[in-house]
């Protein structure tokens, strides 16, 4: 039974993984007509592509792919491969002379995990898009989560493995899927409060100044229920708030957390209170799953 993001119909996920260089990228593909999307960016160091157009006041409503990647800003090059593959499929925003695929992207900093010269490139993004499927999402040290680490507030030698997690929740006819790439400076806890990864002692136990851009958690929430861009932005903010339940501390001066919400609009709008509740629960569970999936 599929209990990951791809249990939501018409969404596909693909990975490119470099286990030697300790980096990778992950592509989320909505239906060919695209998905209504918005995002929330918190922290001083988010590295993104096409992030501004996701603001509710911007004209373009639908995106055709989403890239999460390692490699810091270098990894944004992988988005070009996703765009090229989508163009070959005839997918994109219609313009007078070509269909232009809209592919936002966000990165984590994983250059210290393996080879700092190993970075996802255009070929990596193309591969992840080409191999994306509706099968259960591979989780753990794969794709954009390959080089992720957790609990760096005591220094890099005390960090532990992060990764990629994904869950699917459905209640009373309302459903969401979530995917998280977990690379925070803080510890990761279960929603019930159990320490899952990290030193668990909290900042202040040692004098250490983290690197400026080495920490970020990326979240993606997808649903079939109709949303406006304003709705998607509010839910993205709610997903960000859920991080505080399972990452401690969260949204620090050294994190660049990004949350994306995508709607295929294949179903009528859902009760906003129930949908918001599921979004927050799914976000928290996906973060925990990035750790727990490595123990399976």
mmCIF file with all atom_site columns, N, CA, C and O in Angstrom, residues 55-89:
data_model
loop_
_atom_site.group_PDB
_atom_site.id
_atom_site.type_symbol
_atom_site.label_atom_id
_atom_site.label_alt_id
_atom_site.label_comp_id
_atom_site.label_asym_id
_atom_site.label_entity_id
_atom_site.label_seq_id
_atom_site.pdbx_PDB_ins_code
_atom_site.Cartn_x
_atom_site.Cartn_y
_atom_site.Cartn_z
_atom_site.occupancy
_atom_site.B_iso_or_equiv
_atom_site.pdbx_formal_charge
_atom_site.auth_seq_id
_atom_site.auth_comp_id
_atom_site.auth_asym_id
_atom_site.auth_atom_id
_atom_site.pdbx_PDB_model_num
ATOM 1   N N  . UNK A 1 55 ? 4.121  33.988 -5.438  1.00 0.00 ? 55 UNK A N  1
ATOM 2   C CA . UNK A 1 55 ? 3.375  34.922 -4.596  1.00 0.00 ? 55 UNK A CA 1
ATOM 3   C C  . UNK A 1 55 ? 1.953  35.057 -5.133  1.00 0.00 ? 55 UNK A C  1
ATOM 4   O O  . UNK A 1 55 ? 1.745  35.083 -6.357  1.00 0.00 ? 55 UNK A O  1
ATOM 5   N N  . UNK A 1 56 ? 0.953  35.128 -4.261  1.00 0.00 ? 56 UNK A N  1
ATOM 6   C CA . UNK A 1 56 ? -0.438 35.139 -4.710  1.00 0.00 ? 56 UNK A CA 1
ATOM 7   C C  . UNK A 1 56 ? -0.773 36.241 -5.705  1.00 0.00 ? 56 UNK A C  1
ATOM 8   O O  . UNK A 1 56 ? -1.657 36.083 -6.544  1.00 0.00 ? 56 UNK A O  1
ATOM 9   N N  . UNK A 1 57 ? -0.063 37.388 -5.626  1.00 0.00 ? 57 UNK A N  1
ATOM 10  C CA . UNK A 1 57 ? -0.415 38.502 -6.512  1.00 0.00 ? 57 UNK A CA 1
ATOM 11  C C  . UNK A 1 57 ? 0.175  38.362 -7.909  1.00 0.00 ? 57 UNK A C  1
ATOM 12  O O  . UNK A 1 57 ? -0.171 39.141 -8.810  1.00 0.00 ? 57 UNK A O  1
ATOM 13  N N  . UNK A 1 58 ? 1.043  37.384 -8.134  1.00 0.00 ? 58 UNK A N  1
ATOM 14  C CA . UNK A 1 58 ? 1.654  37.226 -9.450  1.00 0.00 ? 58 UNK A CA 1
ATOM 15  C C  . UNK A 1 58 ? 0.706  36.499 -10.401 1.00 0.00 ? 58 UNK A C  1
ATOM 16  O O  . UNK A 1 58 ? -0.144 35.716 -10.000 1.00 0.00 ? 58 UNK A O  1
ATOM 17  N N  . UNK A 1 59 ? 0.889  36.745 -11.691 1.00 0.00 ? 59 UNK A N  1
ATOM 18  C CA . UNK A 1 59 ? -0.093 36.331 -12.706 1.00 0.00 ? 59 UNK A CA 1
ATOM 19  C C  . UNK A 1 59 ? -0.175 34.823 -12.908 1.00 0.00 ? 59 UNK A C  1
ATOM 20  O O  . UNK A 1 59 ? -1.263 34.253 -12.962 1.00 0.00 ? 59 UNK A O  1
ATOM 21  N N  . UNK A 1 60 ? 0.971  34.165 -13.069 1.00 0.00 ? 60 UNK A N  1
ATOM 22  C CA . UNK A 1 60 ? 0.962  32.729 -13.378 1.00 0.00 ? 60 UNK A CA 1
ATOM 23  C C  . UNK A 1 60 ? 0.461  31.946 -12.169 1.00 0.00 ? 60 UNK A C  1
ATOM 24  O O  . UNK A 1 60 ? 0.968  32.105 -11.060 1.00 0.00 ? 60 UNK A O  1
ATOM 25  N N  . UNK A 1 61 ? -0.560 31.117 -12.386 1.00 0.00 ? 61 UNK A N  1
ATOM 26  C CA . UNK A 1 61 ? -1.151 30.356 -11.284 1.00 0.00 ? 61 UNK A CA 1
ATOM 27  C C  . UNK A 1 61 ? -0.613 28.945 -11.190 1.00 0.00 ? 61 UNK A C  1
ATOM 28  O O  . UNK A 1 61 ? -0.484 28.406 -10.093 1.00 0.00 ? 61 UNK A O  1
ATOM 29  N N  . UNK A 1 62 ? -0.330 28.323 -12.327 1.00 0.00 ? 62 UNK A N  1
ATOM 30  C CA . UNK A 1 62 ? 0.000  26.894 -12.334 1.00 0.00 ? 62 UNK A CA 1
ATOM 31  C C  . UNK A 1 62 ? 1.476  26.663 -12.650 1.00 0.00 ? 62 UNK A C  1
ATOM 32  O O  . UNK A 1 62 ? 2.062  27.337 -13.494 1.00 0.00 ? 62 UNK A O  1
ATOM 33  N N  . UNK A 1 63 ? 2.037  25.690 -11.956 1.00 0.00 ? 63 UNK A N  1
ATOM 34  C CA . UNK A 1 63 ? 3.395  25.256 -12.251 1.00 0.00 ? 63 UNK A CA 1
ATOM 35  C C  . UNK A 1 63 ? 3.333  23.857 -12.849 1.00 0.00 ? 63 UNK A C  1
ATOM 36  O O  . UNK A 1 63 ? 2.350  23.134 -12.680 1.00 0.00 ? 63 UNK A O  1
ATOM 37  N N  . UNK A 1 64 ? 4.404  23.453 -13.517 1.00 0.00 ? 64 UNK A N  1
ATOM 38  C CA . UNK A 1 64 ? 4.409  22.179 -14.241 1.00 0.00 ? 64 UNK A CA 1
ATOM 39  C C  . UNK A 1 64 ? 5.409  21.179 -13.676 1.00 0.00 ? 64 UNK A C  1
ATOM 40  O O  . UNK A 1 64 ? 5.454  20.021 -14.100 1.00 0.00 ? 64 UNK A O  1
ATOM 41  N N  . UNK A 1 65 ? 6.180  21.608 -12.724 1.00 0.00 ? 65 UNK A N  1
ATOM 42  C CA . UNK A 1 65 ? 7.124  20.744 -12.038 1.00 0.00 ? 65 UNK A CA 1
ATOM 43  C C  . UNK A 1 65 ? 7.712  21.505 -10.871 1.00 0.00 ? 65 UNK A C  1
ATOM 44  O O  . UNK A 1 65 ? 7.646  22.740 -10.813 1.00 0.00 ? 65 UNK A O  1
ATOM 45  N N  . UNK A 1 66 ? 8.284  20.768 -9.936  1.00 0.00 ? 66 UNK A N  1
ATOM 46  C CA . UNK A 1 66 ? 8.939  21.369 -8.781  1.00 0.00 ? 66 UNK A CA 1
ATOM 47  C C  . UNK A 1 66 ? 10.215 20.581 -8.509  1.00 0.00 ? 66 UNK A C  1
ATOM 48  O O  . UNK A 1 66 ? 10.179 19.346 -8.450  1.00 0.00 ? 66 UNK A O  1
ATOM 49  N N  . UNK A 1 67 ? 11.321 21.293 -8.344  1.00 0.00 ? 67 UNK A N  1
ATOM 50  C CA . UNK A 1 67 ? 12.615 20.660 -8.090  1.00 0.00 ? 67 UNK A CA 1
ATOM 51  C C  . UNK A 1 67 ? 13.077 20.974 -6.677  1.00 0.00 ? 67 UNK A C  1
ATOM 52  O O  . UNK A 1 67 ? 13.114 22.134 -6.271  1.00 0.00 ? 67 UNK A O  1
ATOM 53  N N  . UNK A 1 68 ? 13.441 19.930 -5.947  1.00 0.00 ? 68 UNK A N  1
ATOM 54  C CA . UNK A 1 68 ? 14.158 20.054 -4.683  1.00 0.00 ? 68 UNK A CA 1
ATOM 55  C C  . UNK A 1 68 ? 15.538 19.463 -4.923  1.00 0.00 ? 68 UNK A C  1
ATOM 56  O O  . UNK A 1 68 ? 15.659 18.363 -5.465  1.00 0.00 ? 68 UNK A O  1
ATOM 57  N N  . UNK A 1 69 ? 16.586 20.161 -4.493  1.00 0.00 ? 69 UNK A N  1
ATOM 58  C CA . UNK A 1 69 ? 17.917 19.700 -4.876  1.00 0.00 ? 69 UNK A CA 1
ATOM 59  C C  . UNK A 1 69 ? 18.967 20.017 -3.831  1.00 0.00 ? 69 UNK A C  1
ATOM 60  O O  . UNK A 1 69 ? 18.839 20.950 -3.050  1.00 0.00 ? 69 UNK A O  1
ATOM 61  N N  . UNK A 1 70 ? 20.003 19.190 -3.816  1.00 0.00 ? 70 UNK A N  1
ATOM 62  C CA . UNK A 1 70 ? 21.212 19.498 -3.077  1.00 0.00 ? 70 UNK A CA 1
ATOM 63  C C  . UNK A 1 70 ? 22.115 20.360 -3.929  1.00 0.00 ? 70 UNK A C  1
ATOM 64  O O  . UNK A 1 70 ? 21.739 20.824 -5.005  1.00 0.00 ? 70 UNK A O  1
ATOM 65  N N  . UNK A 1 71 ? 23.347 20.573 -3.434  1.00 0.00 ? 71 UNK A N  1
ATOM 66  C CA . UNK A 1 71 ? 24.315 21.327 -4.214  1.00 0.00 ? 71 UNK A CA 1
ATOM 67  C C  . UNK A 1 71 ? 24.298 22.814 -3.995  1.00 0.00 ? 71 UNK A C  1
ATOM 68  O O  . UNK A 1 71 ? 24.923 23.552 -4.757  1.00 0.00 ? 71 UNK A O  1
ATOM 69  N N  . UNK A 1 72 ? 23.548 23.277 -2.990  1.00 0.00 ? 72 UNK A N  1
ATOM 70  C CA . UNK A 1 72 ? 23.404 24.708 -2.749  1.00 0.00 ? 72 UNK A CA 1
ATOM 71  C C  . UNK A 1 72 ? 22.970 25.397 -4.046  1.00 0.00 ? 72 UNK A C  1
ATOM 72  O O  . UNK A 1 72 ? 22.282 24.777 -4.864  1.00 0.00 ? 72 UNK A O  1
ATOM 73  N N  . UNK A 1 73 ? 23.346 26.646 -4.248  1.00 0.00 ? 73 UNK A N  1
ATOM 74  C CA . UNK A 1 73 ? 22.880 27.375 -5.424  1.00 0.00 ? 73 UNK A CA 1
ATOM 75  C C  . UNK A 1 73 ? 23.319 26.717 -6.726  1.00 0.00 ? 73 UNK A C  1
ATOM 76  O O  . UNK A 1 73 ? 22.651 26.863 -7.763  1.00 0.00 ? 73 UNK A O  1
ATOM 77  N N  . UNK A 1 74 ? 24.432 25.961 -6.694  1.00 0.00 ? 74 UNK A N  1
ATOM 78  C CA . UNK A 1 74 ? 24.864 25.262 -7.900  1.00 0.00 ? 74 UNK A CA 1
ATOM 79  C C  . UNK A 1 74 ? 23.799 24.276 -8.387  1.00 0.00 ? 74 UNK A C  1
ATOM 80  O O  . UNK A 1 74 ? 23.627 24.045 -9.579  1.00 0.00 ? 74 UNK A O  1
ATOM 81  N N  . UNK A 1 75 ? 23.077 23.663 -7.431  1.00 0.00 ? 75 UNK A N  1
ATOM 82  C CA . UNK A 1 75 ? 22.090 22.650 -7.782  1.00 0.00 ? 75 UNK A CA 1
ATOM 83  C C  . UNK A 1 75 ? 20.888 23.179 -8.531  1.00 0.00 ? 75 UNK A C  1
ATOM 84  O O  . UNK A 1 75 ? 20.133 22.391 -9.133  1.00 0.00 ? 75 UNK A O  1
ATOM 85  N N  . UNK A 1 76 ? 20.687 24.500 -8.514  1.00 0.00 ? 76 UNK A N  1
ATOM 86  C CA . UNK A 1 76 ? 19.565 25.067 -9.257  1.00 0.00 ? 76 UNK A CA 1
ATOM 87  C C  . UNK A 1 76 ? 19.684 24.806 -10.753 1.00 0.00 ? 76 UNK A C  1
ATOM 88  O O  . UNK A 1 76 ? 18.685 24.860 -11.480 1.00 0.00 ? 76 UNK A O  1
ATOM 89  N N  . UNK A 1 77 ? 20.887 24.489 -11.221 1.00 0.00 ? 77 UNK A N  1
ATOM 90  C CA . UNK A 1 77 ? 21.083 24.170 -12.637 1.00 0.00 ? 77 UNK A CA 1
ATOM 91  C C  . UNK A 1 77 ? 20.259 22.963 -13.057 1.00 0.00 ? 77 UNK A C  1
ATOM 92  O O  . UNK A 1 77 ? 19.888 22.822 -14.234 1.00 0.00 ? 77 UNK A O  1
ATOM 93  N N  . UNK A 1 78 ? 19.935 22.077 -12.099 1.00 0.00 ? 78 UNK A N  1
ATOM 94  C CA . UNK A 1 78 ? 19.157 20.885 -12.428 1.00 0.00 ? 78 UNK A CA 1
ATOM 95  C C  . UNK A 1 78 ? 17.762 21.232 -12.929 1.00 0.00 ? 78 UNK A C  1
ATOM 96  O O  . UNK A 1 78 ? 17.145 20.442 -13.651 1.00 0.00 ? 78 UNK A O  1
ATOM 97  N N  . UNK A 1 79 ? 17.254 22.404 -12.564 1.00 0.00 ? 79 UNK A N  1
ATOM 98  C CA . UNK A 1 79 ? 15.922 22.797 -13.020 1.00 0.00 ? 79 UNK A CA 1
ATOM 99  C C  . UNK A 1 79 ? 15.872 22.902 -14.536 1.00 0.00 ? 79 UNK A C  1
ATOM 100 O O  . UNK A 1 79 ? 14.822 22.650 -15.149 1.00 0.00 ? 79 UNK A O  1
ATOM 101 N N  . UNK A 1 80 ? 16.987 23.260 -15.156 1.00 0.00 ? 80 UNK A N  1
ATOM 102 C CA . UNK A 1 80 ? 17.024 23.333 -16.614 1.00 0.00 ? 80 UNK A CA 1
ATOM 103 C C  . UNK A 1 80 ? 16.719 22.000 -17.272 1.00 0.00 ? 80 UNK A C  1
ATOM 104 O O  . UNK A 1 80 ? 16.075 21.943 -18.317 1.00 0.00 ? 80 UNK A O  1
ATOM 105 N N  . UNK A 1 81 ? 17.170 20.913 -16.657 1.00 0.00 ? 81 UNK A N  1
ATOM 106 C CA . UNK A 1 81 ? 16.882 19.596 -17.197 1.00 0.00 ? 81 UNK A CA 1
ATOM 107 C C  . UNK A 1 81 ? 15.420 19.228 -17.070 1.00 0.00 ? 81 UNK A C  1
ATOM 108 O O  . UNK A 1 81 ? 14.851 18.570 -17.957 1.00 0.00 ? 81 UNK A O  1
ATOM 109 N N  . UNK A 1 82 ? 14.794 19.633 -15.967 1.00 0.00 ? 82 UNK A N  1
ATOM 110 C CA . UNK A 1 82 ? 13.358 19.383 -15.798 1.00 0.00 ? 82 UNK A CA 1
ATOM 111 C C  . UNK A 1 82 ? 12.576 20.159 -16.843 1.00 0.00 ? 82 UNK A C  1
ATOM 112 O O  . UNK A 1 82 ? 11.648 19.628 -17.477 1.00 0.00 ? 82 UNK A O  1
ATOM 113 N N  . UNK A 1 83 ? 12.949 21.418 -17.073 1.00 0.00 ? 83 UNK A N  1
ATOM 114 C CA . UNK A 1 83 ? 12.285 22.238 -18.081 1.00 0.00 ? 83 UNK A CA 1
ATOM 115 C C  . UNK A 1 83 ? 12.430 21.605 -19.463 1.00 0.00 ? 83 UNK A C  1
ATOM 116 O O  . UNK A 1 83 ? 11.469 21.525 -20.243 1.00 0.00 ? 83 UNK A O  1
ATOM 117 N N  . UNK A 1 84 ? 13.629 21.134 -19.782 1.00 0.00 ? 84 UNK A N  1
ATOM 118 C CA . UNK A 1 84 ? 13.860 20.532 -21.107 1.00 0.00 ? 84 UNK A CA 1
ATOM 119 C C  . UNK A 1 84 ? 13.006 19.283 -21.294 1.00 0.00 ? 84 UNK A C  1
ATOM 120 O O  . UNK A 1 84 ? 12.404 19.083 -22.354 1.00 0.00 ? 84 UNK A O  1
ATOM 121 N N  . UNK A 1 85 ? 12.930 18.435 -20.261 1.00 0.00 ? 85 UNK A N  1
ATOM 122 C CA . UNK A 1 85 ? 12.130 17.217 -20.391 1.00 0.00 ? 85 UNK A CA 1
ATOM 123 C C  . UNK A 1 85 ? 10.653 17.556 -20.556 1.00 0.00 ? 85 UNK A C  1
ATOM 124 O O  . UNK A 1 85 ? 9.961  16.962 -21.401 1.00 0.00 ? 85 UNK A O  1
ATOM 125 N N  . UNK A 1 86 ? 10.155 18.506 -19.788 1.00 0.00 ? 86 UNK A N  1
ATOM 126 C CA . UNK A 1 86 ? 8.745  18.887 -19.899 1.00 0.00 ? 86 UNK A CA 1
ATOM 127 C C  . UNK A 1 86 ? 8.445  19.483 -21.272 1.00 0.00 ? 86 UNK A C  1
ATOM 128 O O  . UNK A 1 86 ? 7.387  19.204 -21.857 1.00 0.00 ? 86 UNK A O  1
ATOM 129 N N  . UNK A 1 87 ? 9.364  20.288 -21.798 1.00 0.00 ? 87 UNK A N  1
ATOM 130 C CA . UNK A 1 87 ? 9.147  20.840 -23.133 1.00 0.00 ? 87 UNK A CA 1
ATOM 131 C C  . UNK A 1 87 ? 9.036  19.725 -24.168 1.00 0.00 ? 87 UNK A C  1
ATOM 132 O O  . UNK A 1 87 ? 8.188  19.780 -25.075 1.00 0.00 ? 87 UNK A O  1
ATOM 133 N N  . UNK A 1 88 ? 9.851  18.702 -24.036 1.00 0.00 ? 88 UNK A N  1
ATOM 134 C CA . UNK A 1 88 ? 9.788  17.573 -24.962 1.00 0.00 ? 88 UNK A CA 1
ATOM 135 C C  . UNK A 1 88 ? 8.443  16.856 -24.891 1.00 0.00 ? 88 UNK A C  1
ATOM 136 O O  . UNK A 1 88 ? 8.012  16.236 -25.869 1.00 0.00 ? 88 UNK A O  1
ATOM 137 N N  . UNK A 1 89 ? 7.786  16.928 -23.739 1.00 0.00 ? 89 UNK A N  1
ATOM 138 C CA . UNK A 1 89 ? 6.474  16.298 -23.579 1.00 0.00 ? 89 UNK A CA 1
ATOM 139 C C  . UNK A 1 89 ? 5.338  17.217 -24.007 1.00 0.00 ? 89 UNK A C  1
ATOM 140 O O  . UNK A 1 89 ? 4.155  16.844 -23.922 1.00 0.00 ? 89 UNK A O  1
#
